[in-house]
Amino acid sequence: MVYTDKIYEVGERPPLGVIPRKMYAWTIRNERLGSPETAFQVELVDVPEIRDDELLICNMSAGINYNGIWASKGVPKNVIDSNGDYFDEKQDFHICGSESSGIVYAVGKDVQKYRVGDAICVGGLKYDAKDKAILAGMDPCFSASYHIWGYEGNYGAFAQFSRVKECQCVRIAKNLTFEEAAAAYATGVTAYRMLSRWEGNTLQQGDVVLVWGGAGGLGLSAIQTVVAMGGIPVAVVSSDEKGELCKKMGAAGYINRKKFHHWGNVNQLSEREYRNWIAQATKFKRMIWKIVGEKKSPAIVLEHPGKDTLPTSLFVCGNGGMVVLCGATSSYKADIDLRFLWLNQRRIQGSHAGTLEDADKYIDLVERKDIHPYIGKVYHWSELPQAHADLENHAYNGKLVIQIGVK
Ligand code: NDP
């Protein structure tokens, strides 16, 4: 390996075997916290050194997600203050980005599967692979050492190079480009785990799945995955145009949520208001039945808006079914009517990211069913703050990605 002082511009790649000492990165610093437009700035920083179980990746493309928005705002946590807590040395800057595709430029001596020159996908779930409980068979997503790369840990994807652990890496599906691979990984593996991981409530052939935010990054990916696994996706969206896109991507139909008004917490409602809430939620459930063509309620509800929708998710879920939740875009302070949980023996299950096993199975599915993620927009490297602002404003459907290894 040769180290060089030469500065490579974004889009230029050093030859394999050559590693620059400095790289361009979008950094966040304490004094700039507030919004993606102010918080993110390009700086020239040191290329991180790798440890024995780590790889140095030359990023080609990266997915945009809410981690960058929250990191820019500094809430619910200040990522700069805590970035030394997760296998990294403490730095006064933070490089975000939790989903990437790229090329391996260096490997530590303990790395087994990958070699310099391999094209790989990098996911956000990072953990200590030598954790005794994991070695004994525990799901790595349950490990105390697990955290999200590029949010809780530093040296994420929004840089020319990233330092990653082998347990974050998977091969790129043969049918995908670098942009598609970066777009597919996080939402695809998250959706796949939500549908396949939770024993007793895994997706079965012909099951109805309600997908909130059907035209969003996670939603479109979930629709494709449900179809590929033999289920019947029903989308919830905020416009007919988005609903038609969901149908094009495989949804059996859609519900325009703007036609309903029963959103948010239920515990502050008066008895009269709550009766009205039940009437609205019942109407919503009947719309699902109408789309499906029979009185078949969702076996799985794929939930992520949180506060606004959780009471409805639980109400419309089939008996013995599961509301599986991976986020809380509208607020994480939600409430529910507990009767619908125990009387109908439904389950609320949290789900977060996915393991390497989930990722491998998902990539197999992507190849077998020739799934291509729906990309709302591919941004140039220089447009990264705008990409985050667009995500926050829901400016585009589907997944947003930036190019890094392209001029
Ligand atoms: P997007 O912004 O692309 O899509 C989210 C969609 O949710 C929107 O398009 C919108 O659709 C819908 N939505 C937003 N607010 C509400 C609301 N109040 N009520 C109902 N629907 C709403 O985001 P992503 O799909 O990328 O991510 C969605 C969520 O999933 C985020 O919270 C994200 O953090 C989480 N996530 C979690 C992961 C994990 O591993 N835990 C991985 C990936 C995502 P419309 O207006 O059309 O209804």
Short mmCIF file of N, CA and C in Angstrom, two decimals, residues 158-317:
data_model
loop_
_atom_site.label_atom_id
_atom_site.label_comp_id
_atom_site.label_asym_id
_atom_site.label_seq_id
_atom_site.Cartn_x
_atom_site.Cartn_y
_atom_site.Cartn_z
N PHE A 158 -20.59 10.02 3.84
CA PHE A 158 -20.54 11.27 3.08
C PHE A 158 -19.10 11.81 3.01
N ALA A 159 -18.24 11.00 2.44
CA ALA A 159 -16.81 11.33 2.32
C ALA A 159 -16.24 10.48 1.19
N GLN A 160 -15.05 10.86 0.72
CA GLN A 160 -14.45 10.05 -0.33
C GLN A 160 -14.11 8.64 0.17
N PHE A 161 -13.70 8.57 1.46
CA PHE A 161 -13.37 7.26 2.03
C PHE A 161 -14.09 7.07 3.36
N SER A 162 -14.39 5.83 3.67
CA SER A 162 -15.00 5.51 4.97
C SER A 162 -14.28 4.33 5.58
N ARG A 163 -14.34 4.34 6.90
CA ARG A 163 -13.78 3.20 7.63
C ARG A 163 -14.95 2.39 8.17
N VAL A 164 -15.00 1.10 7.80
CA VAL A 164 -16.17 0.29 8.17
C VAL A 164 -15.72 -1.07 8.71
N LYS A 165 -16.59 -1.72 9.42
CA LYS A 165 -16.28 -3.07 9.91
C LYS A 165 -16.79 -4.10 8.90
N GLU A 166 -16.16 -5.26 8.91
CA GLU A 166 -16.56 -6.31 7.97
C GLU A 166 -18.03 -6.68 8.16
N CYS A 167 -18.50 -6.61 9.43
CA CYS A 167 -19.88 -7.01 9.70
C CYS A 167 -20.90 -6.04 9.10
N GLN A 168 -20.44 -4.95 8.49
CA GLN A 168 -21.37 -4.03 7.82
C GLN A 168 -21.47 -4.30 6.32
N CYS A 169 -20.61 -5.16 5.81
CA CYS A 169 -20.43 -5.25 4.35
C CYS A 169 -21.14 -6.45 3.74
N VAL A 170 -21.72 -6.23 2.59
CA VAL A 170 -22.28 -7.33 1.79
C VAL A 170 -21.92 -7.09 0.32
N ARG A 171 -22.03 -8.15 -0.46
CA ARG A 171 -21.75 -8.00 -1.88
C ARG A 171 -22.86 -7.15 -2.51
N ILE A 172 -22.56 -6.58 -3.68
CA ILE A 172 -23.58 -5.82 -4.41
C ILE A 172 -24.36 -6.80 -5.28
N ALA A 173 -25.68 -6.70 -5.26
CA ALA A 173 -26.49 -7.59 -6.10
C ALA A 173 -26.08 -7.39 -7.56
N LYS A 174 -26.01 -8.50 -8.30
CA LYS A 174 -25.47 -8.45 -9.67
C LYS A 174 -26.27 -7.53 -10.60
N ASN A 175 -27.56 -7.37 -10.30
CA ASN A 175 -28.42 -6.59 -11.20
C ASN A 175 -28.46 -5.10 -10.88
N LEU A 176 -27.66 -4.65 -9.89
CA LEU A 176 -27.76 -3.24 -9.47
C LEU A 176 -26.52 -2.42 -9.80
N THR A 177 -26.73 -1.12 -10.10
CA THR A 177 -25.62 -0.17 -10.26
C THR A 177 -25.18 0.29 -8.86
N PHE A 178 -24.10 1.07 -8.79
CA PHE A 178 -23.66 1.59 -7.48
C PHE A 178 -24.76 2.45 -6.85
N GLU A 179 -25.41 3.29 -7.66
CA GLU A 179 -26.47 4.15 -7.10
C GLU A 179 -27.62 3.29 -6.59
N GLU A 180 -28.02 2.31 -7.37
CA GLU A 180 -29.14 1.45 -6.96
C GLU A 180 -28.78 0.67 -5.70
N ALA A 181 -27.52 0.20 -5.64
CA ALA A 181 -27.11 -0.57 -4.47
C ALA A 181 -27.16 0.29 -3.22
N ALA A 182 -26.69 1.55 -3.33
CA ALA A 182 -26.74 2.45 -2.17
C ALA A 182 -28.18 2.75 -1.79
N ALA A 183 -29.05 2.82 -2.80
CA ALA A 183 -30.47 3.13 -2.54
C ALA A 183 -31.20 1.94 -1.94
N ALA A 184 -30.78 0.74 -2.33
CA ALA A 184 -31.56 -0.44 -1.95
C ALA A 184 -31.27 -0.91 -0.54
N TYR A 185 -30.03 -0.73 -0.09
CA TYR A 185 -29.59 -1.45 1.10
C TYR A 185 -30.42 -1.15 2.35
N ALA A 186 -30.40 0.09 2.81
CA ALA A 186 -30.97 0.36 4.14
C ALA A 186 -32.47 0.11 4.18
N THR A 187 -33.18 0.69 3.21
CA THR A 187 -34.64 0.52 3.25
C THR A 187 -35.01 -0.92 2.93
N GLY A 188 -34.31 -1.52 1.97
CA GLY A 188 -34.63 -2.89 1.56
C GLY A 188 -34.40 -3.88 2.69
N VAL A 189 -33.24 -3.80 3.32
CA VAL A 189 -32.93 -4.76 4.39
C VAL A 189 -33.84 -4.50 5.61
N THR A 190 -34.11 -3.23 5.88
CA THR A 190 -35.02 -2.91 7.00
C THR A 190 -36.40 -3.51 6.74
N ALA A 191 -36.92 -3.29 5.54
CA ALA A 191 -38.25 -3.80 5.20
C ALA A 191 -38.24 -5.33 5.23
N TYR A 192 -37.18 -5.92 4.69
CA TYR A 192 -37.09 -7.38 4.64
C TYR A 192 -37.12 -7.97 6.06
N ARG A 193 -36.35 -7.37 6.94
CA ARG A 193 -36.33 -7.86 8.33
C ARG A 193 -37.72 -7.68 8.98
N MET A 194 -38.35 -6.56 8.74
CA MET A 194 -39.68 -6.33 9.33
C MET A 194 -40.67 -7.42 8.91
N LEU A 195 -40.49 -7.89 7.67
CA LEU A 195 -41.44 -8.86 7.12
C LEU A 195 -41.06 -10.32 7.40
N SER A 196 -39.80 -10.56 7.75
CA SER A 196 -39.35 -11.95 7.78
C SER A 196 -38.73 -12.40 9.10
N ARG A 197 -38.42 -11.46 9.99
CA ARG A 197 -37.62 -11.80 11.16
C ARG A 197 -38.44 -12.25 12.37
N TRP A 198 -39.68 -11.78 12.46
CA TRP A 198 -40.38 -11.89 13.75
C TRP A 198 -41.27 -13.12 13.77
N GLU A 199 -40.67 -14.23 14.25
CA GLU A 199 -41.32 -15.55 14.23
C GLU A 199 -42.75 -15.46 14.75
N GLY A 200 -43.62 -16.20 14.10
CA GLY A 200 -45.04 -16.16 14.47
C GLY A 200 -45.78 -15.13 13.65
N ASN A 201 -45.07 -14.15 13.15
CA ASN A 201 -45.69 -13.11 12.33
C ASN A 201 -44.86 -12.81 11.09
N THR A 202 -44.28 -13.83 10.51
CA THR A 202 -43.53 -13.61 9.26
C THR A 202 -44.51 -13.64 8.09
N LEU A 203 -44.16 -12.96 7.04
CA LEU A 203 -45.07 -12.84 5.88
C LEU A 203 -45.30 -14.19 5.22
N GLN A 204 -46.58 -14.54 5.08
CA GLN A 204 -46.96 -15.78 4.40
C GLN A 204 -47.62 -15.43 3.07
N GLN A 205 -47.57 -16.40 2.15
CA GLN A 205 -48.19 -16.24 0.83
C GLN A 205 -49.63 -15.72 0.99
N GLY A 206 -49.96 -14.65 0.28
CA GLY A 206 -51.34 -14.15 0.28
C GLY A 206 -51.69 -13.25 1.45
N ASP A 207 -50.73 -13.02 2.37
CA ASP A 207 -51.00 -12.11 3.49
C ASP A 207 -51.14 -10.67 3.00
N VAL A 208 -52.05 -9.94 3.63
CA VAL A 208 -52.19 -8.51 3.34
C VAL A 208 -51.20 -7.74 4.24
N VAL A 209 -50.49 -6.78 3.63
CA VAL A 209 -49.56 -5.94 4.40
C VAL A 209 -49.91 -4.48 4.16
N LEU A 210 -50.20 -3.75 5.23
CA LEU A 210 -50.46 -2.32 5.09
C LEU A 210 -49.14 -1.57 5.18
N VAL A 211 -48.86 -0.72 4.19
CA VAL A 211 -47.57 -0.01 4.14
C VAL A 211 -47.83 1.49 4.24
N TRP A 212 -47.50 2.07 5.39
CA TRP A 212 -47.61 3.54 5.53
C TRP A 212 -46.53 4.20 4.69
N GLY A 213 -46.81 5.42 4.23
CA GLY A 213 -45.82 6.16 3.43
C GLY A 213 -45.39 5.34 2.22
N GLY A 214 -46.38 4.77 1.53
CA GLY A 214 -46.10 3.81 0.44
C GLY A 214 -45.19 4.35 -0.65
N ALA A 215 -45.21 5.67 -0.88
CA ALA A 215 -44.39 6.23 -1.96
C ALA A 215 -43.06 6.76 -1.46
N GLY A 216 -42.78 6.58 -0.16
CA GLY A 216 -41.49 7.00 0.39
C GLY A 216 -40.40 5.97 0.11
N GLY A 217 -39.20 6.24 0.59
CA GLY A 217 -38.08 5.33 0.36
C GLY A 217 -38.36 3.95 0.93
N LEU A 218 -38.73 3.92 2.19
CA LEU A 218 -39.00 2.63 2.83
C LEU A 218 -40.26 2.00 2.24
N GLY A 219 -41.26 2.84 1.98
CA GLY A 219 -42.55 2.34 1.51
C GLY A 219 -42.45 1.63 0.16
N LEU A 220 -41.80 2.26 -0.81
CA LEU A 220 -41.71 1.64 -2.14
C LEU A 220 -40.89 0.36 -2.08
N SER A 221 -39.84 0.41 -1.26
CA SER A 221 -39.02 -0.78 -1.09
C SER A 221 -39.84 -1.89 -0.46
N ALA A 222 -40.65 -1.54 0.53
CA ALA A 222 -41.49 -2.54 1.21
C ALA A 222 -42.50 -3.12 0.23
N ILE A 223 -43.11 -2.28 -0.59
CA ILE A 223 -44.10 -2.77 -1.56
C ILE A 223 -43.44 -3.80 -2.48
N GLN A 224 -42.26 -3.47 -3.00
CA GLN A 224 -41.57 -4.41 -3.90
C GLN A 224 -41.25 -5.72 -3.17
N THR A 225 -40.83 -5.58 -1.92
CA THR A 225 -40.42 -6.77 -1.15
C THR A 225 -41.63 -7.64 -0.82
N VAL A 226 -42.73 -7.01 -0.43
CA VAL A 226 -43.95 -7.78 -0.13
C VAL A 226 -44.38 -8.56 -1.37
N VAL A 227 -44.38 -7.91 -2.52
CA VAL A 227 -44.79 -8.58 -3.77
C VAL A 227 -43.84 -9.75 -4.05
N ALA A 228 -42.54 -9.49 -3.91
CA ALA A 228 -41.54 -10.54 -4.20
C ALA A 228 -41.70 -11.73 -3.26
N MET A 229 -42.22 -11.47 -2.05
CA MET A 229 -42.39 -12.56 -1.07
C MET A 229 -43.78 -13.18 -1.13
N GLY A 230 -44.62 -12.73 -2.06
CA GLY A 230 -45.93 -13.36 -2.25
C GLY A 230 -47.06 -12.74 -1.46
N GLY A 231 -46.84 -11.57 -0.87
CA GLY A 231 -47.89 -10.90 -0.11
C GLY A 231 -48.66 -9.90 -0.96
N ILE A 232 -49.66 -9.27 -0.31
CA ILE A 232 -50.51 -8.29 -1.00
C ILE A 232 -50.34 -6.94 -0.30
N PRO A 233 -49.55 -6.03 -0.89
CA PRO A 233 -49.35 -4.73 -0.23
C PRO A 233 -50.49 -3.75 -0.50
N VAL A 234 -50.92 -3.08 0.55
CA VAL A 234 -51.88 -1.98 0.42
C VAL A 234 -51.16 -0.74 0.94
N ALA A 235 -51.09 0.30 0.11
CA ALA A 235 -50.30 1.49 0.48
C ALA A 235 -51.18 2.56 1.10
N VAL A 236 -50.60 3.35 2.00
CA VAL A 236 -51.24 4.58 2.48
C VAL A 236 -50.37 5.73 2.02
N VAL A 237 -51.00 6.75 1.42
CA VAL A 237 -50.25 7.87 0.85
C VAL A 237 -51.03 9.17 1.09
N SER A 238 -50.42 10.30 0.70
CA SER A 238 -51.11 11.58 0.91
C SER A 238 -51.59 12.20 -0.40
N SER A 239 -51.48 11.49 -1.52
CA SER A 239 -52.04 12.03 -2.79
C SER A 239 -52.33 10.86 -3.73
N ASP A 240 -53.23 11.12 -4.66
CA ASP A 240 -53.57 10.07 -5.63
C ASP A 240 -52.39 9.80 -6.56
N GLU A 241 -51.61 10.84 -6.85
CA GLU A 241 -50.44 10.65 -7.73
C GLU A 241 -49.46 9.65 -7.08
N LYS A 242 -49.25 9.82 -5.77
CA LYS A 242 -48.37 8.87 -5.06
C LYS A 242 -48.99 7.47 -5.05
N GLY A 243 -50.32 7.43 -4.89
CA GLY A 243 -51.02 6.15 -4.86
C GLY A 243 -50.85 5.40 -6.18
N GLU A 244 -50.94 6.14 -7.28
CA GLU A 244 -50.78 5.49 -8.60
C GLU A 244 -49.37 4.94 -8.75
N LEU A 245 -48.37 5.69 -8.22
CA LEU A 245 -46.99 5.19 -8.28
C LEU A 245 -46.88 3.87 -7.49
N CYS A 246 -47.52 3.83 -6.32
CA CYS A 246 -47.48 2.60 -5.50
C CYS A 246 -48.10 1.44 -6.27
N LYS A 247 -49.20 1.71 -6.99
CA LYS A 247 -49.84 0.63 -7.76
C LYS A 247 -48.91 0.16 -8.87
N LYS A 248 -48.23 1.14 -9.50
CA LYS A 248 -47.28 0.78 -10.57
C LYS A 248 -46.17 -0.13 -10.03
N MET A 249 -45.82 0.11 -8.76
CA MET A 249 -44.72 -0.67 -8.16
C MET A 249 -45.23 -1.98 -7.54
N GLY A 250 -46.54 -2.23 -7.63
CA GLY A 250 -47.03 -3.54 -7.18
C GLY A 250 -48.09 -3.54 -6.10
N ALA A 251 -48.46 -2.35 -5.58
CA ALA A 251 -49.49 -2.33 -4.52
C ALA A 251 -50.85 -2.72 -5.12
N ALA A 252 -51.65 -3.43 -4.31
CA ALA A 252 -52.98 -3.84 -4.78
C ALA A 252 -53.89 -2.62 -4.88
N GLY A 253 -53.59 -1.59 -4.14
CA GLY A 253 -54.38 -0.37 -4.13
C GLY A 253 -53.82 0.56 -3.07
N TYR A 254 -54.48 1.71 -2.91
CA TYR A 254 -53.96 2.67 -1.93
C TYR A 254 -55.10 3.41 -1.24
N ILE A 255 -54.78 3.94 -0.07
CA ILE A 255 -55.70 4.81 0.67
C ILE A 255 -55.06 6.18 0.75
N ASN A 256 -55.82 7.20 0.36
CA ASN A 256 -55.31 8.58 0.47
C ASN A 256 -55.64 9.07 1.89
N ARG A 257 -54.60 9.21 2.71
CA ARG A 257 -54.83 9.53 4.14
C ARG A 257 -55.40 10.93 4.34
N LYS A 258 -55.32 11.76 3.29
CA LYS A 258 -55.86 13.13 3.41
C LYS A 258 -57.38 13.11 3.51
N LYS A 259 -57.98 11.96 3.19
CA LYS A 259 -59.45 11.87 3.28
C LYS A 259 -59.89 11.51 4.70
N PHE A 260 -58.95 11.35 5.61
CA PHE A 260 -59.25 10.99 7.01
C PHE A 260 -58.65 12.05 7.93
N HIS A 261 -59.21 12.11 9.15
CA HIS A 261 -58.74 13.16 10.07
C HIS A 261 -58.51 12.62 11.48
N HIS A 262 -58.43 11.32 11.62
CA HIS A 262 -58.37 10.76 12.98
C HIS A 262 -56.92 10.47 13.38
N TRP A 263 -56.04 11.43 13.21
CA TRP A 263 -54.61 11.17 13.44
C TRP A 263 -54.15 11.68 14.80
N GLY A 264 -53.09 11.13 15.28
CA GLY A 264 -52.50 11.61 16.54
C GLY A 264 -52.93 10.77 17.73
N ASN A 265 -52.54 11.25 18.91
CA ASN A 265 -52.83 10.51 20.13
C ASN A 265 -54.33 10.42 20.40
N VAL A 266 -54.71 9.36 21.12
CA VAL A 266 -56.14 9.16 21.41
C VAL A 266 -56.49 9.41 22.88
N ASN A 267 -55.49 9.46 23.74
CA ASN A 267 -55.83 9.49 25.17
C ASN A 267 -56.41 10.82 25.64
N GLN A 268 -56.27 11.87 24.85
CA GLN A 268 -56.83 13.15 25.28
C GLN A 268 -58.24 13.39 24.70
N LEU A 269 -58.75 12.41 23.91
CA LEU A 269 -60.06 12.60 23.28
C LEU A 269 -61.19 12.37 24.28
N SER A 270 -62.28 13.17 24.15
CA SER A 270 -63.48 12.94 24.97
C SER A 270 -64.16 11.67 24.47
N GLU A 271 -65.12 11.14 25.24
CA GLU A 271 -65.82 9.92 24.80
C GLU A 271 -66.47 10.12 23.44
N ARG A 272 -67.06 11.31 23.25
CA ARG A 272 -67.73 11.59 21.96
C ARG A 272 -66.71 11.64 20.82
N GLU A 273 -65.62 12.32 21.09
CA GLU A 273 -64.56 12.42 20.06
C GLU A 273 -63.99 11.02 19.75
N TYR A 274 -63.89 10.21 20.80
CA TYR A 274 -63.30 8.89 20.58
C TYR A 274 -64.24 7.99 19.77
N ARG A 275 -65.57 8.16 19.98
CA ARG A 275 -66.52 7.39 19.15
C ARG A 275 -66.35 7.78 17.68
N ASN A 276 -66.15 9.06 17.47
CA ASN A 276 -65.92 9.55 16.10
C ASN A 276 -64.61 8.98 15.53
N TRP A 277 -63.60 8.89 16.43
CA TRP A 277 -62.30 8.31 16.02
C TRP A 277 -62.50 6.86 15.56
N ILE A 278 -63.26 6.09 16.35
CA ILE A 278 -63.51 4.67 16.01
C ILE A 278 -64.24 4.58 14.66
N ALA A 279 -65.19 5.49 14.46
CA ALA A 279 -65.95 5.46 13.19
C ALA A 279 -65.00 5.69 12.00
N GLN A 280 -64.10 6.66 12.17
CA GLN A 280 -63.13 6.96 11.09
C GLN A 280 -62.19 5.78 10.85
N ALA A 281 -61.70 5.22 11.96
CA ALA A 281 -60.76 4.10 11.84
C ALA A 281 -61.44 2.88 11.21
N THR A 282 -62.73 2.69 11.52
CA THR A 282 -63.49 1.58 10.92
C THR A 282 -63.64 1.80 9.41
N LYS A 283 -63.91 3.04 9.05
CA LYS A 283 -64.02 3.37 7.61
C LYS A 283 -62.69 3.07 6.90
N PHE A 284 -61.61 3.42 7.57
CA PHE A 284 -60.26 3.18 7.03
C PHE A 284 -60.04 1.67 6.82
N LYS A 285 -60.46 0.89 7.85
CA LYS A 285 -60.28 -0.57 7.76
C LYS A 285 -61.10 -1.14 6.59
N ARG A 286 -62.33 -0.59 6.43
CA ARG A 286 -63.19 -1.09 5.33
C ARG A 286 -62.56 -0.78 3.97
N MET A 287 -61.82 0.32 3.90
CA MET A 287 -61.16 0.64 2.61
C MET A 287 -60.10 -0.41 2.29
N ILE A 288 -59.44 -0.89 3.33
CA ILE A 288 -58.44 -1.97 3.09
C ILE A 288 -59.17 -3.20 2.53
N TRP A 289 -60.28 -3.57 3.18
CA TRP A 289 -61.05 -4.75 2.74
C TRP A 289 -61.51 -4.57 1.29
N LYS A 290 -61.93 -3.34 0.97
CA LYS A 290 -62.43 -3.07 -0.39
C LYS A 290 -61.31 -3.30 -1.42
N ILE A 291 -60.12 -2.81 -1.09
CA ILE A 291 -58.98 -2.96 -2.01
C ILE A 291 -58.63 -4.44 -2.18
N VAL A 292 -58.67 -5.17 -1.07
CA VAL A 292 -58.27 -6.58 -1.10
C VAL A 292 -59.37 -7.45 -1.72
N GLY A 293 -60.61 -6.96 -1.67
CA GLY A 293 -61.72 -7.71 -2.28
C GLY A 293 -62.36 -8.70 -1.33
N GLU A 294 -61.98 -8.70 -0.09
CA GLU A 294 -62.61 -9.54 0.94
C GLU A 294 -62.30 -8.95 2.32
N LYS A 295 -63.00 -9.46 3.35
CA LYS A 295 -62.81 -8.92 4.70
C LYS A 295 -61.53 -9.51 5.30
N LYS A 296 -60.43 -9.17 4.70
CA LYS A 296 -59.15 -9.71 5.16
C LYS A 296 -58.30 -8.53 5.66
N SER A 297 -58.03 -8.54 6.95
CA SER A 297 -57.26 -7.43 7.53
C SER A 297 -55.77 -7.73 7.44
N PRO A 298 -54.95 -6.69 7.54
CA PRO A 298 -53.50 -6.90 7.39
C PRO A 298 -52.92 -7.85 8.44
N ALA A 299 -52.17 -8.83 7.98
CA ALA A 299 -51.43 -9.70 8.89
C ALA A 299 -50.25 -8.93 9.46
N ILE A 300 -49.74 -8.00 8.65
CA ILE A 300 -48.62 -7.15 9.09
C ILE A 300 -48.92 -5.70 8.72
N VAL A 301 -48.71 -4.80 9.66
CA VAL A 301 -48.78 -3.37 9.35
C VAL A 301 -47.37 -2.82 9.49
N LEU A 302 -46.86 -2.28 8.41
CA LEU A 302 -45.50 -1.73 8.40
C LEU A 302 -45.56 -0.26 8.82
N GLU A 303 -45.20 -0.01 10.06
CA GLU A 303 -45.43 1.30 10.69
C GLU A 303 -44.12 2.06 10.83
N HIS A 304 -44.14 3.36 10.52
CA HIS A 304 -42.99 4.24 10.78
C HIS A 304 -43.35 5.69 11.04
N PRO A 305 -44.61 6.16 10.71
CA PRO A 305 -44.91 7.54 11.08
C PRO A 305 -44.99 7.74 12.61
N GLY A 306 -45.41 6.69 13.36
CA GLY A 306 -45.40 6.80 14.82
C GLY A 306 -46.67 7.41 15.38
N LYS A 307 -46.52 8.50 16.10
CA LYS A 307 -47.64 9.08 16.87
C LYS A 307 -48.93 9.23 16.05
N ASP A 308 -48.83 9.79 14.86
CA ASP A 308 -50.04 10.09 14.08
C ASP A 308 -50.82 8.83 13.71
N THR A 309 -50.14 7.73 13.51
CA THR A 309 -50.78 6.57 12.89
C THR A 309 -50.82 5.30 13.74
N LEU A 310 -50.04 5.25 14.81
CA LEU A 310 -49.95 4.00 15.57
C LEU A 310 -51.32 3.51 16.08
N PRO A 311 -52.19 4.40 16.63
CA PRO A 311 -53.50 3.90 17.08
C PRO A 311 -54.29 3.26 15.93
N THR A 312 -54.21 3.84 14.74
CA THR A 312 -54.93 3.28 13.59
C THR A 312 -54.29 1.96 13.16
N SER A 313 -52.97 1.91 13.16
CA SER A 313 -52.28 0.68 12.77
C SER A 313 -52.75 -0.49 13.63
N LEU A 314 -52.84 -0.24 14.94
CA LEU A 314 -53.23 -1.31 15.84
C LEU A 314 -54.69 -1.69 15.62
N PHE A 315 -55.52 -0.70 15.33
CA PHE A 315 -56.96 -0.95 15.14
C PHE A 315 -57.23 -1.78 13.88
N VAL A 316 -56.51 -1.51 12.79
CA VAL A 316 -56.82 -2.18 11.51
C VAL A 316 -56.09 -3.52 11.36
N CYS A 317 -55.13 -3.77 12.21
CA CYS A 317 -54.34 -5.01 12.11
C CYS A 317 -55.25 -6.23 12.35
#
